[in-house]
Coordinates of C-alpha atoms in Angstrom, one line a residue:
X1 CA -21.9 -56.7 -36.3
X2 CA -19.8 -54.2 -34.3
X3 CA -16.7 -56.4 -35.0
X4 CA -17.3 -56.0 -38.8
X5 CA -17.9 -52.2 -38.4
X6 CA -14.6 -51.8 -36.5
X7 CA -12.8 -54.0 -39.0
X8 CA -14.1 -51.9 -41.9
X9 CA -13.2 -48.6 -40.3
X10 CA -9.7 -50.0 -39.6
X11 CA -9.4 -51.0 -43.3
X12 CA -10.6 -47.6 -44.5
X13 CA -8.1 -45.8 -42.3
X14 CA -5.2 -48.0 -43.3
X15 CA -6.2 -47.6 -47.0
X16 CA -6.3 -43.8 -46.7
X17 CA -2.9 -43.8 -44.9
X18 CA -1.4 -46.0 -47.7
X19 CA -2.8 -43.7 -50.4
X20 CA -1.5 -40.6 -48.6
X21 CA 1.9 -42.2 -48.2
X22 CA 2.1 -43.0 -51.9
X23 CA 1.1 -39.5 -52.9
X24 CA 3.7 -38.2 -50.5
X25 CA 6.4 -40.5 -52.1
X26 CA 5.5 -39.2 -55.5
X27 CA 5.6 -35.7 -54.3
X28 CA 9.1 -36.2 -52.8
X29 CA 10.3 -37.7 -56.0
X30 CA 8.9 -34.9 -58.1
X31 CA 10.5 -32.3 -55.7
X32 CA 13.8 -34.1 -56.0
X33 CA 13.6 -34.0 -59.8
X34 CA 12.7 -30.4 -59.7
X35 CA 15.7 -29.6 -57.5
X36 CA 18.0 -31.7 -59.7
X37 CA 16.6 -30.0 -62.8
X38 CA 17.2 -26.6 -61.2
X39 CA 20.8 -27.4 -60.3
X40 CA 21.7 -29.0 -63.6
X41 CA 20.0 -26.3 -65.6
X42 CA 21.6 -23.6 -63.6
X43 CA 25.2 -24.9 -64.0
X44 CA 24.8 -26.0 -67.6
X45 CA 22.8 -23.0 -68.6
X46 CA 25.4 -20.6 -67.6
X47 CA 28.1 -22.5 -69.5
X48 CA 25.9 -23.0 -72.6
X49 CA 24.8 -19.4 -72.5
X50 CA 28.3 -18.1 -72.5
X51 CA 29.5 -20.5 -75.2
X52 CA 26.3 -20.0 -77.3
X53 CA 26.5 -16.3 -77.1
X54 CA 30.1 -16.1 -78.2
X55 CA 29.4 -18.5 -81.1
X56 CA 26.3 -16.7 -82.2
X57 CA 27.9 -13.3 -81.8
X58 CA 30.2 -14.0 -84.7
X59 CA 27.3 -14.8 -87.0
X60 CA 24.7 -12.3 -85.9
X61 CA 24.3 -9.1 -83.8
X62 CA 24.9 -9.4 -80.0
X63 CA 21.2 -8.7 -79.3
X64 CA 20.0 -11.4 -81.7
X65 CA 22.5 -13.9 -80.1
X66 CA 21.3 -13.1 -76.6
X67 CA 17.6 -13.5 -77.7
X68 CA 18.3 -16.9 -79.3
X69 CA 20.1 -18.1 -76.2
X70 CA 17.2 -16.9 -73.9
X71 CA 14.6 -18.8 -76.1
X72 CA 16.7 -22.0 -75.9
X73 CA 16.9 -21.5 -72.1
X74 CA 13.1 -21.3 -71.8
X75 CA 12.6 -24.4 -73.9
X76 CA 14.9 -26.4 -71.7
X77 CA 13.3 -25.2 -68.5
X78 CA 9.8 -26.2 -69.9
X79 CA 11.1 -29.6 -70.7
X80 CA 12.4 -30.2 -67.2
X81 CA 9.2 -28.9 -65.6
X82 CA 7.1 -31.2 -67.7
X83 CA 9.2 -34.2 -66.8
X84 CA 9.0 -33.3 -63.1
X85 CA 5.2 -32.7 -63.2
X86 CA 4.3 -36.0 -64.8
X87 CA 2.4 -38.3 -62.4
X88 CA 4.2 -41.4 -63.3
X89 CA 2.8 -44.6 -61.8
X90 CA 0.7 -43.1 -59.0
X91 CA -2.6 -44.5 -60.4
X92 CA -1.3 -48.0 -60.8
X93 CA 0.2 -48.0 -57.2
X94 CA -3.0 -46.8 -55.6
X95 CA -5.6 -48.7 -57.5
X96 CA -5.6 -51.9 -55.4
X97 CA -5.7 -49.9 -52.1
X98 CA -8.5 -47.8 -53.4
X99 CA -10.6 -50.8 -54.3
X100 CA -10.1 -52.3 -50.9
X101 CA -11.1 -49.0 -49.3
X102 CA -14.2 -48.7 -51.4
X103 CA -15.2 -52.3 -50.6
X104 CA -14.8 -51.6 -46.9
X105 CA -16.9 -48.4 -47.2
X106 CA -19.7 -50.3 -49.1
X107 CA -19.7 -53.0 -46.4
X108 CA -19.8 -50.4 -43.7
X109 CA -22.7 -48.6 -45.4
X110 CA -24.6 -52.0 -45.6
X111 CA -24.0 -52.5 -41.9
X112 CA -25.3 -49.1 -41.1
X113 CA -28.4 -49.6 -43.3
X114 CA -29.1 -52.9 -41.6
X115 CA -28.8 -51.4 -38.2
X116 CA -31.1 -48.5 -39.2
X117 CA -33.6 -51.1 -40.5
X118 CA -33.5 -53.0 -37.2
X119 CA -33.9 -49.8 -35.3
X120 CA -36.9 -48.8 -37.4
X121 CA -38.6 -52.2 -36.9
X122 CA -38.0 -51.8 -33.1
X123 CA -39.5 -48.3 -33.1
X124 CA -42.5 -49.7 -35.1
X125 CA -43.0 -52.5 -32.6
X126 CA -42.9 -50.0 -29.7
X127 CA -45.4 -47.8 -31.5
X128 CA -47.7 -50.8 -32.0
X129 CA -47.5 -51.6 -28.3
X130 CA -48.2 -48.0 -27.4
X131 CA -51.3 -48.0 -29.7
X132 CA -52.6 -51.3 -28.5
X133 CA -51.0 -52.2 -25.2
X134 CA -53.1 -55.3 -24.6
X135 CA -52.7 -56.6 -28.2
X136 CA -49.5 -58.5 -27.5
X137 CA -50.6 -60.0 -24.2
X138 CA -54.4 -60.4 -24.9
X139 CA -54.2 -64.0 -26.3
X140 CA -52.3 -65.3 -23.3
X141 CA -54.5 -63.4 -20.8
X142 CA -57.6 -64.6 -22.6
X143 CA -56.5 -68.2 -22.4
X144 CA -55.8 -67.8 -18.7
X145 CA -59.1 -66.3 -18.0
X146 CA -60.9 -69.0 -20.1
X147 CA -59.1 -71.7 -18.1
X148 CA -60.1 -70.0 -14.8
X149 CA -63.7 -69.7 -15.9
X150 CA -63.9 -73.3 -17.0
X151 CA -62.2 -74.5 -13.8
X152 CA -64.6 -72.5 -11.7
X153 CA -67.6 -73.8 -13.6
X154 CA -66.4 -77.4 -13.1
X155 CA -65.9 -76.8 -9.4
X156 CA -69.5 -75.4 -9.0
X157 CA -70.9 -78.6 -10.5

């Protein structure tokens, strides 16, 4: 029983470690994408801003051209953030490990319930002996006394 408990605890700990490692890998990937998005958008945005501003300045006022370039910048930034924030593939990668962990937890809970039931029955047996101390040994003592009485009666005859 203790071997199963230690095995289940080991499985639970390994499962939790694997899940945490997968979450960390996804977080690293997302962080890398965010950094890449920042660098690319920084360089490209400066170039596009200058080119777009000069192109739009010929068609509209300088203030309207700057406003339009700023709106486009925010749209691009939102696109990069939404791509980096997506949790691609984490649920599929962790599902099997989560199922193994949950099975180990259920088995561990069953073992603990069984141990609790055994302890309860042992406590009930001790309480029964405390309430009637001769109840458990009375039949064997009575048989011994009966044999002794019969033997003594036979020897008196």
